[in-house]
XYZ file of C-alpha atoms in Angstrom:
730
model
C -59.197 -57.301 -93.900
C -57.142 -54.358 -93.613
C -57.796 -53.474 -89.743
C -57.517 -56.749 -89.057
C -54.451 -57.155 -90.254
C -53.059 -53.853 -88.604
C -54.416 -54.927 -85.511
C -52.568 -57.891 -85.684
C -49.465 -56.052 -87.147
C -49.312 -54.217 -83.288
C -50.009 -57.146 -81.469
C -47.434 -58.824 -82.185
C -44.702 -55.525 -82.062
C -45.881 -54.803 -78.136
C -45.210 -58.407 -77.642
C -42.399 -58.735 -79.308
C -40.909 -56.112 -77.690
C -41.673 -56.261 -73.904
C -40.826 -60.371 -74.010
C -37.346 -58.963 -75.338
C -36.547 -56.639 -72.813
C -38.050 -57.934 -70.557
C -35.246 -59.855 -68.718
C -33.423 -55.709 -69.308
C -36.790 -53.833 -68.172
C -36.962 -52.194 -64.812
C -41.303 -53.211 -63.665
C -43.377 -50.971 -64.739
C -47.255 -50.736 -63.060
C -49.905 -48.253 -63.613
C -53.717 -47.525 -62.867
C -55.203 -47.178 -66.987
C -53.423 -49.651 -70.096
C -49.502 -50.086 -70.346
C -49.385 -47.924 -74.170
C -46.451 -49.338 -76.371
C -46.057 -45.886 -79.087
C -44.466 -48.216 -82.426
C -42.644 -44.660 -83.679
C -40.658 -43.547 -81.171
C -40.479 -47.009 -79.324
C -41.518 -46.136 -76.070
C -43.596 -47.615 -73.288
C -45.777 -44.933 -72.348
C -47.985 -46.051 -68.537
C -49.801 -43.646 -66.900
C -51.598 -42.839 -63.661
C -50.439 -43.497 -60.531
C -47.529 -44.749 -62.682
C -44.662 -46.757 -60.873
C -41.742 -47.153 -61.983
C -38.736 -49.858 -60.350
C -35.310 -50.542 -60.995
C -33.167 -52.159 -58.802
C -31.472 -48.583 -58.047
C -34.639 -46.073 -57.820
C -38.130 -46.118 -57.598
C -39.488 -43.406 -59.943
C -43.590 -42.640 -59.213
C -44.864 -39.762 -61.449
C -48.448 -39.279 -63.571
C -46.669 -39.941 -66.702
C -43.866 -42.135 -67.225
C -42.127 -42.948 -70.809
C -39.609 -45.657 -70.841
C -37.734 -45.483 -74.670
C -36.515 -49.153 -75.110
C -33.871 -49.796 -76.353
C -31.759 -45.895 -75.218
C -33.664 -46.774 -72.023
C -33.993 -43.403 -71.040
C -37.197 -42.898 -68.413
C -39.592 -39.532 -68.606
C -41.116 -39.129 -66.021
C -43.820 -36.024 -64.970
C -46.469 -34.470 -63.070
C -45.616 -34.792 -59.034
C -42.542 -37.128 -60.092
C -41.368 -38.473 -56.576
C -37.508 -41.182 -57.166
C -36.219 -42.936 -54.309
C -32.786 -44.012 -54.628
C -31.366 -46.015 -51.939
C -31.010 -42.614 -48.595
C -31.988 -39.783 -51.143
C -35.252 -38.871 -52.123
C -35.731 -36.344 -54.918
C -39.283 -34.019 -55.913
C -40.180 -32.115 -59.290
C -42.641 -31.659 -61.702
C -40.243 -33.280 -64.615
C -37.252 -35.585 -64.193
C -35.345 -37.571 -66.813
C -34.002 -40.746 -65.613
C -31.704 -44.016 -67.736
C -31.945 -46.894 -65.961
C -29.041 -48.698 -67.566
C -26.745 -45.514 -66.955
C -28.186 -44.005 -64.583
C -28.206 -40.272 -65.068
C -30.797 -38.148 -64.411
C -32.294 -34.781 -65.727
C -34.236 -31.785 -63.863
C -35.098 -28.089 -63.349
C -36.665 -27.344 -60.415
C -36.520 -29.782 -58.046
C -36.431 -30.769 -53.791
C -34.126 -33.981 -52.013
C -33.819 -34.564 -49.392
C -33.373 -37.000 -46.524
C -34.008 -35.713 -43.553
C -32.025 -33.706 -42.471
C -31.023 -33.011 -44.747
C -32.551 -30.719 -48.010
C -31.716 -28.936 -50.597
C -34.240 -27.324 -53.592
C -32.148 -26.248 -57.022
C -33.342 -24.990 -60.073
C -30.729 -27.591 -62.562
C -29.577 -31.090 -61.193
C -27.569 -33.422 -63.805
C -25.097 -36.102 -63.485
C -25.663 -39.756 -62.285
C -26.147 -41.313 -58.044
C -22.566 -41.125 -57.175
C -21.833 -37.775 -59.160
C -25.103 -35.432 -58.831
C -25.185 -31.817 -59.738
C -26.493 -28.632 -58.560
C -27.239 -25.246 -59.806
C -28.085 -21.931 -57.972
C -28.926 -24.557 -54.515
C -30.535 -24.377 -51.348
C -29.697 -26.547 -48.313
C -31.641 -26.768 -45.217
C -29.876 -28.020 -42.912
C -33.231 -29.141 -40.523
C -36.626 -29.294 -40.608
C -38.226 -26.058 -42.234
C -38.723 -23.017 -39.566
C -38.203 -19.382 -39.022
C -34.531 -20.083 -37.688
C -32.854 -22.645 -39.970
C -29.365 -22.194 -40.242
C -29.549 -22.089 -44.639
C -26.474 -22.183 -46.487
C -26.889 -20.613 -50.331
C -25.322 -21.562 -52.524
C -24.166 -21.071 -56.247
C -23.167 -24.426 -57.349
C -23.589 -27.654 -54.850
C -22.501 -31.165 -56.068
C -23.305 -35.205 -53.744
C -20.843 -37.213 -54.534
C -20.066 -40.578 -52.810
C -17.068 -41.668 -52.418
C -17.773 -44.983 -51.657
C -19.588 -45.969 -54.898
C -21.907 -47.987 -53.326
C -24.557 -45.674 -54.607
C -25.208 -43.790 -51.653
C -24.690 -40.549 -51.563
C -21.966 -39.114 -48.671
C -20.658 -35.694 -49.374
C -21.344 -32.287 -50.194
C -19.527 -30.271 -51.754
C -20.588 -26.478 -52.023
C -19.438 -23.134 -53.535
C -19.710 -19.793 -53.497
C -21.870 -20.142 -50.206
C -23.706 -17.912 -48.050
C -24.524 -19.388 -45.031
C -27.859 -17.724 -43.448
C -30.350 -18.133 -40.268
C -33.456 -18.056 -41.383
C -34.368 -15.284 -44.609
C -30.617 -13.348 -42.909
C -27.205 -13.642 -43.191
C -24.360 -14.353 -41.539
C -21.148 -14.565 -43.344
C -19.371 -16.086 -47.512
C -17.895 -18.651 -47.525
C -16.335 -19.428 -50.802
C -15.676 -23.275 -51.295
C -16.399 -26.092 -47.564
C -17.265 -29.886 -48.314
C -19.183 -31.231 -45.583
C -20.114 -35.454 -44.699
C -24.306 -36.999 -45.360
C -26.136 -36.990 -41.753
C -22.441 -34.844 -40.367
C -23.475 -30.383 -39.613
C -21.016 -28.479 -41.599
C -21.542 -25.883 -39.203
C -20.159 -25.612 -34.538
C -21.439 -21.689 -34.031
C -21.665 -21.293 -30.591
C -22.020 -18.097 -28.722
C -22.861 -16.287 -25.317
C -24.016 -13.258 -24.961
C -23.157 -11.828 -21.371
C -22.718 -8.201 -18.717
C -20.636 -9.249 -16.091
C -18.625 -5.613 -14.215
C -14.822 -6.773 -15.201
C -16.172 -6.660 -19.756
C -18.808 -4.729 -18.890
C -21.414 -6.682 -21.860
C -19.804 -8.952 -23.898
C -20.434 -11.564 -26.637
C -18.317 -14.890 -27.198
C -18.209 -16.168 -30.185
C -16.575 -19.872 -31.720
C -17.867 -20.580 -34.947
C -15.911 -23.217 -36.796
C -16.485 -24.961 -40.893
C -16.187 -27.771 -42.432
C -13.534 -26.520 -45.370
C -12.721 -30.093 -46.407
C -15.306 -33.248 -44.666
C -11.642 -33.964 -42.421
C -10.940 -29.829 -41.550
C -13.083 -27.845 -40.098
C -12.359 -24.345 -39.916
C -13.100 -21.299 -38.438
C -11.901 -18.511 -35.441
C -12.988 -17.685 -31.490
C -14.483 -13.518 -31.633
C -15.067 -11.612 -29.167
C -16.215 -8.269 -27.445
C -16.089 -7.009 -24.732
C -17.575 -3.383 -23.826
C -14.697 -2.369 -21.000
C -11.566 -5.257 -22.261
C -11.764 -4.576 -26.578
C -12.045 -7.182 -29.436
C -10.803 -10.685 -29.377
C -9.953 -12.661 -32.061
C -7.766 -15.684 -32.700
C -7.958 -18.805 -35.606
C -9.527 -22.496 -34.570
C -9.520 -25.561 -35.743
C -10.506 -28.692 -35.789
C -8.268 -31.954 -37.631
C -10.146 -35.582 -37.225
C -9.708 -37.773 -39.752
C -10.809 -42.348 -38.867
C -9.576 -44.598 -40.967
C -8.247 -48.032 -39.868
C -5.688 -47.609 -37.873
C -4.926 -44.539 -38.634
C -6.233 -42.140 -37.120
C -6.383 -38.047 -35.935
C -7.701 -36.491 -32.970
C -7.244 -32.053 -33.799
C -8.099 -29.903 -31.702
C -7.430 -25.795 -32.199
C -8.114 -22.488 -30.626
C -6.234 -19.169 -29.220
C -7.294 -15.686 -29.103
C -5.761 -12.497 -29.305
C -6.257 -8.714 -27.170
C -5.189 -5.750 -26.733
C -6.883 -5.789 -22.684
C -8.139 -2.045 -22.395
C -9.582 -2.827 -18.727
C -7.899 -0.403 -15.387
C -4.930 -1.965 -13.904
C -6.620 -2.730 -11.745
C -9.116 -4.739 -13.780
C -6.194 -6.420 -15.139
C -4.378 -7.337 -12.243
C -1.185 -9.365 -11.212
C -0.858 -12.509 -12.170
C -0.565 -15.094 -10.293
C 4.230 -14.396 -9.565
C 2.952 -11.171 -8.566
C 3.114 -9.765 -12.147
C 1.698 -6.383 -13.876
C -0.506 -7.915 -16.463
C 0.240 -7.182 -19.938
C -1.596 -4.882 -21.661
C -0.947 -7.270 -24.875
C -2.437 -10.310 -24.063
C -2.948 -14.204 -26.052
C -3.715 -17.978 -25.418
C -2.646 -21.110 -27.744
C -5.052 -23.961 -26.874
C -3.836 -27.535 -28.826
C -4.154 -31.001 -28.785
C -3.528 -32.830 -31.895
C -3.215 -36.921 -31.117
C -2.679 -39.115 -34.438
C -2.653 -43.042 -34.960
C 0.411 -44.110 -37.690
C -0.324 -47.761 -37.722
C -1.072 -50.050 -35.292
C 2.714 -49.495 -33.408
C 2.646 -45.571 -34.144
C 1.060 -42.262 -32.252
C 2.634 -39.379 -31.720
C 0.736 -37.291 -28.812
C 1.451 -33.786 -28.047
C -0.634 -30.471 -26.140
C 0.212 -26.870 -26.512
C -1.397 -24.040 -23.591
C 0.633 -21.530 -24.838
C -0.891 -18.306 -22.609
C 0.733 -14.647 -21.772
C -0.203 -14.757 -18.560
C -1.408 -16.853 -15.613
C -5.662 -15.707 -16.148
C -5.759 -14.588 -20.218
C -7.174 -17.975 -19.680
C -9.674 -17.463 -16.774
C -10.349 -13.974 -18.335
C -11.425 -14.847 -21.647
C -12.399 -18.216 -22.058
C -13.156 -19.710 -17.510
C -14.360 -23.053 -18.772
C -11.534 -23.560 -20.335
C -9.372 -23.146 -17.758
C -11.591 -24.231 -15.203
C -11.102 -27.880 -16.132
C -7.592 -27.334 -16.539
C -6.135 -24.724 -14.664
C -2.847 -25.632 -14.568
C -0.799 -25.803 -18.637
C 1.423 -28.542 -19.245
C 3.089 -28.852 -22.761
C 3.927 -31.643 -24.569
C 4.787 -34.056 -27.639
C 5.743 -38.198 -27.754
C 5.630 -39.984 -29.488
C 5.063 -44.180 -28.797
C 6.306 -46.607 -30.844
C 5.117 -50.205 -29.718
C 6.513 -53.591 -29.869
C 5.293 -56.847 -29.368
C 6.740 -56.956 -26.184
C 8.351 -53.251 -25.753
C 7.448 -50.204 -26.147
C 9.854 -47.459 -27.628
C 9.289 -43.434 -26.825
C 10.385 -40.056 -28.085
C 8.709 -37.295 -25.356
C 9.462 -33.151 -24.758
C 7.728 -31.157 -22.587
C 8.406 -27.772 -22.795
C 7.612 -24.446 -20.401
C 6.888 -21.746 -23.052
C 5.020 -19.575 -20.473
C 7.298 -17.552 -18.178
C 5.026 -18.339 -15.339
C 6.186 -20.798 -14.238
C 8.590 -23.288 -13.603
C 8.499 -26.132 -15.400
C 11.068 -29.937 -15.685
C 12.155 -29.580 -19.415
C 12.231 -32.867 -21.122
C 14.728 -31.747 -24.598
C 14.243 -34.092 -25.602
C 14.338 -37.376 -22.998
C 14.075 -40.845 -25.506
C 12.357 -44.372 -23.917
C 13.600 -47.660 -24.818
C 11.442 -50.169 -21.762
C 11.284 -53.938 -22.569
C 8.654 -55.365 -20.568
C 8.568 -57.943 -18.199
C 10.127 -60.993 -20.454
C 11.075 -64.684 -19.289
C 14.482 -65.489 -19.763
C 14.711 -68.474 -22.165
C 14.441 -71.632 -19.589
C 14.115 -70.681 -16.297
C 11.502 -68.617 -14.199
C 12.563 -65.490 -14.284
C 11.641 -62.700 -15.611
C 13.508 -59.417 -17.495
C 12.871 -55.215 -17.328
C 14.264 -53.146 -18.667
C 13.497 -48.885 -19.090
C 16.899 -46.885 -20.510
C 15.686 -43.352 -21.041
C 18.939 -40.718 -21.725
C 17.354 -37.240 -21.623
C 18.770 -33.883 -21.830
C 16.927 -31.794 -19.102
C 16.216 -28.185 -17.350
C 14.403 -26.029 -15.467
C 14.249 -22.039 -15.471
C 12.061 -20.355 -13.588
C 10.685 -16.821 -14.053
C 12.874 -13.901 -12.443
C 8.882 -13.070 -10.287
C 8.675 -16.463 -9.467
C 9.248 -17.021 -5.991
C 9.951 -13.061 -5.299
C 7.703 -13.455 -2.200
C 9.589 -16.161 -0.257
C 12.847 -14.615 2.153
C 14.991 -17.538 1.207
C 14.517 -17.432 -2.647
C 14.495 -13.245 -3.278
C 16.417 -12.275 -5.976
C 17.280 -15.578 -7.151
C 16.848 -17.096 -10.381
C 17.170 -20.639 -10.251
C 18.216 -22.147 -13.902
C 19.540 -25.773 -14.065
C 20.703 -28.071 -17.437
C 22.109 -31.567 -17.082
C 22.060 -34.516 -20.460
C 20.626 -37.594 -18.293
C 21.680 -41.173 -18.894
C 19.248 -43.706 -17.175
C 19.790 -47.472 -17.782
C 17.612 -49.693 -14.858
C 17.424 -53.870 -14.993
C 15.488 -55.651 -12.634
C 14.431 -59.753 -12.411
C 11.765 -60.593 -10.529
C 10.464 -63.949 -10.012
C 6.791 -65.311 -9.138
C 5.655 -67.947 -7.097
C 2.456 -69.371 -6.597
C 0.764 -71.276 -4.244
C -2.970 -72.998 -6.022
C -3.682 -69.260 -7.133
C -3.757 -68.573 -3.214
C -0.787 -67.295 -2.972
C 2.351 -65.561 -5.273
C 5.218 -64.692 -3.755
C 7.455 -62.597 -5.650
C 10.782 -61.754 -4.703
C 12.359 -58.537 -6.780
C 16.402 -57.435 -7.364
C 17.109 -54.679 -9.657
C 19.449 -51.421 -10.246
C 19.938 -48.613 -11.772
C 22.531 -46.196 -13.938
C 22.051 -42.534 -13.472
C 24.771 -40.849 -15.763
C 24.677 -37.442 -15.103
C 26.677 -35.331 -18.569
C 28.358 -31.147 -18.414
C 26.492 -30.361 -15.239
C 26.809 -26.930 -14.235
C 29.521 -28.270 -11.660
C 33.569 -28.570 -11.564
C 34.058 -32.210 -11.925
C 32.662 -32.066 -15.028
C 30.498 -35.997 -15.431
C 29.129 -37.891 -12.088
C 28.512 -41.804 -12.516
C 26.512 -42.424 -9.490
C 24.643 -46.724 -9.253
C 21.450 -48.179 -6.952
C 20.444 -50.888 -5.911
C 17.006 -52.061 -4.754
C 16.047 -55.298 -3.529
C 13.058 -56.558 -2.424
C 9.620 -58.995 -2.859
C 5.544 -59.027 -2.501
C 3.305 -60.973 -1.666
C -0.581 -61.195 -2.611
C -2.888 -63.586 -1.447
C -6.169 -64.539 -3.309
C -9.114 -65.868 -1.144
C -12.787 -65.425 -2.089
C -16.494 -66.582 -1.604
C -19.775 -67.231 -3.240
C -23.220 -66.607 -2.357
C -26.039 -67.702 -3.843
C -27.832 -64.742 -3.140
C -30.958 -62.193 -5.837
C -32.824 -58.931 -5.079
C -34.229 -57.853 -8.506
C -33.893 -55.281 -7.085
C -31.112 -54.152 -6.415
C -30.668 -56.269 -9.995
C -28.400 -59.259 -7.841
C -27.458 -62.218 -8.600
C -25.419 -64.062 -6.665
C -22.396 -62.382 -4.952
C -18.682 -63.206 -5.277
C -16.737 -61.427 -2.006
C -12.410 -61.306 -3.026
C -10.080 -60.387 -0.805
C -6.432 -59.871 -1.436
C -3.694 -59.373 1.147
C -0.198 -57.720 0.410
C 2.599 -56.805 1.159
C 5.426 -54.701 -0.664
C 8.768 -54.388 1.235
C 11.612 -52.457 -0.644
C 14.705 -51.637 -0.298
C 17.214 -49.475 -1.601
C 20.129 -48.422 0.124
C 22.287 -45.570 -0.780
C 19.886 -43.821 -3.555
C 21.221 -39.908 -2.247
C 23.992 -40.548 -2.467
C 25.867 -37.364 -5.438
C 22.923 -35.790 -4.477
C 24.598 -32.985 -3.523
C 26.370 -32.788 -7.129
C 22.631 -32.962 -8.829
C 21.007 -30.393 -9.890
C 17.866 -30.393 -8.716
C 15.299 -30.855 -11.639
C 13.836 -34.314 -11.411
C 12.186 -33.649 -7.582
C 9.839 -34.720 -5.458
C 6.529 -33.502 -5.934
C 4.290 -32.843 -3.647
C 0.689 -34.939 -4.222
C -1.891 -36.323 -1.917
C -1.510 -40.034 -3.379
C 0.156 -42.778 -2.387
C 3.651 -43.299 -4.002
C 5.093 -45.849 -5.914
C 8.408 -47.350 -4.104
C 9.829 -49.186 -6.699
C 13.260 -48.201 -8.164
C 11.566 -48.347 -11.500
C 8.899 -46.601 -10.870
C 9.849 -43.773 -9.255
C 11.072 -40.391 -10.626
C 12.338 -37.848 -8.280
C 15.728 -38.940 -8.880
C 17.258 -36.137 -8.873
C 16.599 -35.812 -5.202
C 15.427 -38.902 -3.955
C 16.369 -40.634 -0.502
C 17.404 -44.065 0.570
C 14.548 -45.930 1.711
C 13.381 -48.926 3.275
C 9.406 -49.387 3.336
C 7.067 -52.207 3.597
C 3.668 -51.403 1.881
C 0.624 -52.877 3.242
C -3.246 -53.129 1.481
C -5.865 -54.495 1.975
C -8.095 -55.228 -1.456
C -11.812 -56.009 -0.801
C -14.642 -56.458 -3.979
C -17.527 -57.485 -3.730
C -19.144 -57.854 -7.501
C -22.986 -60.632 -8.951
C -23.559 -61.721 -12.590
C -24.583 -58.964 -14.896
C -27.227 -59.265 -17.275
C -25.661 -59.260 -20.220
C -21.881 -61.039 -19.795
C -20.184 -61.815 -17.473
C -19.759 -59.274 -14.315
C -20.178 -55.826 -12.450
C -18.822 -54.468 -9.546
C -21.271 -53.679 -7.138
C -19.048 -52.120 -4.618
C -14.998 -51.856 -4.004
C -12.932 -51.025 -0.231
C -8.524 -50.082 -0.712
C -6.724 -49.779 2.536
C -3.543 -48.445 2.246
C -0.050 -47.890 4.340
C 3.751 -47.973 4.089
C 5.762 -48.368 6.954
C 9.627 -46.672 6.701
C 12.309 -49.102 9.390
C 14.007 -45.809 8.382
C 13.173 -42.747 9.366
C 14.342 -40.168 7.157
C 13.851 -36.458 7.028
C 10.809 -36.707 4.703
C 9.257 -39.584 6.226
C 8.860 -41.084 9.369
C 8.341 -44.842 10.217
C 4.035 -44.513 9.255
C 2.978 -42.948 6.467
C -0.818 -41.669 6.285
C -3.116 -44.941 6.141
C -4.372 -44.812 2.599
C -8.134 -45.607 1.993
C -10.682 -45.811 -0.629
C -14.425 -47.231 -0.392
C -17.013 -47.196 -3.665
C -20.104 -48.452 -4.106
C -22.807 -49.221 -6.694
C -25.043 -51.647 -5.770
C -27.165 -49.778 -10.111
C -26.464 -48.518 -12.187
C -28.689 -44.983 -10.468
C -26.344 -44.828 -7.667
C -22.666 -44.347 -7.462
C -20.621 -43.558 -4.360
C -17.543 -43.314 -4.180
C -15.019 -42.164 -1.169
C -11.433 -41.348 -0.209
C -9.665 -40.370 2.807
C -5.975 -39.764 4.660
C -5.429 -40.295 7.972
C -1.626 -40.134 9.981
C -2.045 -41.988 12.252
C 0.864 -40.807 14.445
C -1.434 -37.802 15.866
C -4.195 -39.297 15.176
C -5.970 -37.238 12.124
C -8.372 -37.229 9.607
C -6.259 -35.273 6.866
C -7.842 -35.533 3.894
C -11.209 -36.557 2.811
C -12.598 -36.562 -0.523
C -16.678 -38.427 -1.506
C -18.352 -37.899 -4.132
C -22.722 -39.639 -4.387
C -24.101 -39.844 -7.458
C -27.876 -40.440 -8.718
C -29.932 -40.841 -10.990
C -33.264 -41.061 -13.513
C -31.940 -40.620 -16.512
C -35.775 -39.450 -17.554
C -36.537 -36.523 -15.036
C -33.495 -36.101 -12.485
C -29.736 -36.179 -12.091
C -27.668 -35.710 -8.369
C -24.344 -34.701 -7.814
C -23.250 -33.724 -4.737
C -19.075 -34.425 -3.202
C -16.744 -32.620 -0.744
C -13.340 -31.860 -0.049
C -11.628 -31.784 3.010
C -7.698 -30.966 4.144
C -6.556 -30.507 7.597
C -4.656 -27.398 7.651
C -1.381 -26.989 6.760
C 1.840 -24.267 8.606
C 0.747 -22.523 6.399
C -2.340 -22.364 6.844
C -4.956 -20.869 9.503
C -8.258 -23.300 8.883
C -9.482 -26.137 7.934
C -10.268 -26.661 4.432
C -13.794 -27.815 4.038
C -15.958 -27.303 1.032
C -19.537 -29.282 -0.318
C -20.266 -29.167 -3.301
C -24.116 -29.319 -5.252
C -25.160 -30.023 -8.255
C -28.891 -30.472 -10.118
C -30.694 -31.275 -13.180
C -34.328 -31.933 -13.486
C -35.228 -32.646 -17.106
C -38.033 -31.051 -17.736
C -39.340 -32.141 -21.991
C -36.545 -34.639 -23.681
C -36.519 -30.791 -25.185
C -35.331 -28.724 -21.706
C -33.990 -28.891 -17.921
C -32.756 -26.795 -15.910
C -29.935 -26.933 -13.711
C -28.499 -25.524 -11.030
C -25.273 -25.484 -9.064
C -23.357 -24.158 -5.664
C -20.463 -24.355 -3.627
C -20.606 -23.352 0.262
C -16.806 -22.502 1.831
C -17.116 -23.757 5.888
C -14.164 -21.836 6.789
C -16.510 -18.218 5.272
C -19.318 -19.890 6.066
C -21.081 -19.009 3.310
C -22.320 -20.661 -0.631
C -19.290 -19.173 -2.335
C -20.702 -19.985 -6.275
C -24.086 -20.476 -7.321
C -24.508 -21.270 -10.982
C -28.433 -21.841 -12.207
C -29.357 -22.499 -15.818
C -31.596 -23.408 -18.226
C -31.845 -24.953 -21.652
C -33.956 -25.445 -23.688
C -33.654 -26.571 -27.920
C -36.073 -25.072 -29.948
C -36.849 -24.643 -33.995
C -35.364 -28.215 -34.199
C -31.439 -26.649 -34.844
C -30.818 -25.242 -31.174
C -30.075 -25.274 -28.581
C -29.848 -22.022 -25.672
C -28.739 -21.749 -22.477
C -29.532 -19.253 -20.165
C -27.514 -18.735 -17.603
C -27.073 -17.017 -14.154
C -23.560 -16.908 -11.621
C -22.781 -15.221 -8.139
C -19.863 -15.314 -6.323
C -18.702 -14.793 -3.229
C -14.580 -14.131 -2.451
C -13.876 -13.861 -5.597
C -10.446 -13.059 -6.896
C -10.947 -12.282 -10.015
C -13.964 -12.983 -11.209
C -17.047 -10.480 -11.319
C -19.891 -10.625 -8.047
C -22.464 -11.254 -10.663
C -22.788 -12.448 -14.023
C -25.818 -13.165 -16.347
C -25.067 -14.715 -20.187
C -27.440 -16.211 -22.717
C -25.574 -19.289 -24.597
C -26.291 -20.461 -28.023
C -25.600 -23.862 -30.455
C -25.805 -25.054 -33.463
C -27.171 -28.599 -32.205
C -24.983 -31.457 -34.026
C -27.788 -33.821 -36.301
C -27.621 -36.630 -34.184
C -28.433 -35.005 -31.365
C -31.116 -32.702 -32.289
C -33.500 -34.332 -30.027
C -30.985 -34.581 -26.728
C -30.114 -31.500 -24.310
C -26.901 -31.215 -24.243
C -23.812 -28.492 -21.962
C -23.269 -25.576 -24.292
C -19.271 -25.919 -23.518
C -17.827 -21.954 -24.377
């Protein structure tokens, strides 16, 4: 009887425990019967035991759950899944209520981040790991590895999803080989904490060399590091570098800084001369900094600093950066955007001694966009600028020009410009739009370098814009080209501007904002012209014809199949800059499918007549296998040139596998009747995290570069790009 009473008591206690905490306990399951230890108040599960709660899923050979404290002890092949984090170990303690855990010798990870350590403790939002090893890709012999004394995995959003990793006393290794030490750094999950690009090469100008750019994640927003190069014939180049990126709502920041400093040990012939004929100094450096920051929806700052010790500093040691933009521009601009106006503060400065740059130190601008005058159909436009201008040419900038020999231009001017314009559009059934316009501008010069003191100039304009709108639609389909109906839009345009006395007072004005040669069509509206100090009177009509061919898009709206636009100016009154008929400008584009894109731009001298400029580009793409780009550039000879300029460029890429592709690029010069540059490369991804590109370059008639150059580039690939071949710029 006593035995029966004891069994009944045990059964009642067992079921009472289960029923009393049923609403609080996680789901439990096991292959063997569930046991209850009355002395320890523990529920015991054995044999593929499983505990499932709102935050975690635990699997182990044995699980013990305390009914009072909700402490869970899992032992034997323990596996814990918590949101995006997976932990493995022999014995792990986890509290279902407080969501805290403690473990000895465990592994955890979420592809592509993997971590192991001697011990771990904390919560899902703040987990501390001692003597940890972090793998930034699938384990292999070249995996980037971080060995650290302490790692903290934090969740900055408090949603139990790990987002940030903080490490201290870190050794960075490739496989088992240590490379450098960091006392502290922090990075986010699904992001790689390092950016490493290394280029090994050999050339006649430098001898064997190695170029490195190494950035490590100091904070979730800041990556800091350096450019570290070695050239056998030139020496060491070292300079700090960093990237700063934030992406908050209406508050975005992007800052990219690179620099390099070297005491060049090359010979005088290797150093050569810069673009203005001066000897290249041995102490050479460059600074490249671009910064863009949004403080709100309405306020943004953009700045760029490109400071070179000489015109060839970047060209010699970072040729790819130089080829992207070989004319350094330095400016800072702050823009405040109102409902229908802009307030800007703009500064353009010249830290380089080999450029003649019109500097604005600074320029403040208020621009009122076209705004209707109340109770009228008239729109008003205001553009007010005040600037301190400075133009300074280096001493020997024009020393080869007899006209400017031993002359040093140094102009300073304080100028106030106020433009006020009125226009009113007249529409006729969406077919014709006629917009007469009238405007005037005041240019006030203060403290010029003349004996006449300040000077005021008044200018005005009278004109109109005329545009016709016509279109036709055709119901035709073509599955091959993805055409679902056609719409042809035609827009003939006519612009007329009369600006009398545009050149009044030109002899009294320092020529700072002067005419700049360009092969593109120039604006004719007074408000948009920037050659204020050297402007001429203008009486011109611009004729244009715009064509656009569209079809329905498979997603939404329409897509452009082709366009063809032509423009030409007729100067009613000739001047020394313009004859009656200007160049005939035309542009043509064709994109009937996603895999083909053709564009053309040309400029024709109708007085001769002759072709003055022709640029074409053809791109063919098969995303899975190959891409092909063919461009031509033709420029008619000028008075100082003895022959036309015509170059052809062909670039092709062939994807052998999803991880490997080969590419080639060549430029043919018709003047030399030779291929002036050939580049061949093969790219492959290896060991999950690294990309390598072997490059071979051959040049003819190069000014500073070597005839032959070979290079091997290694790059640590971004985590989210591990399976995508990407270019390797340095």
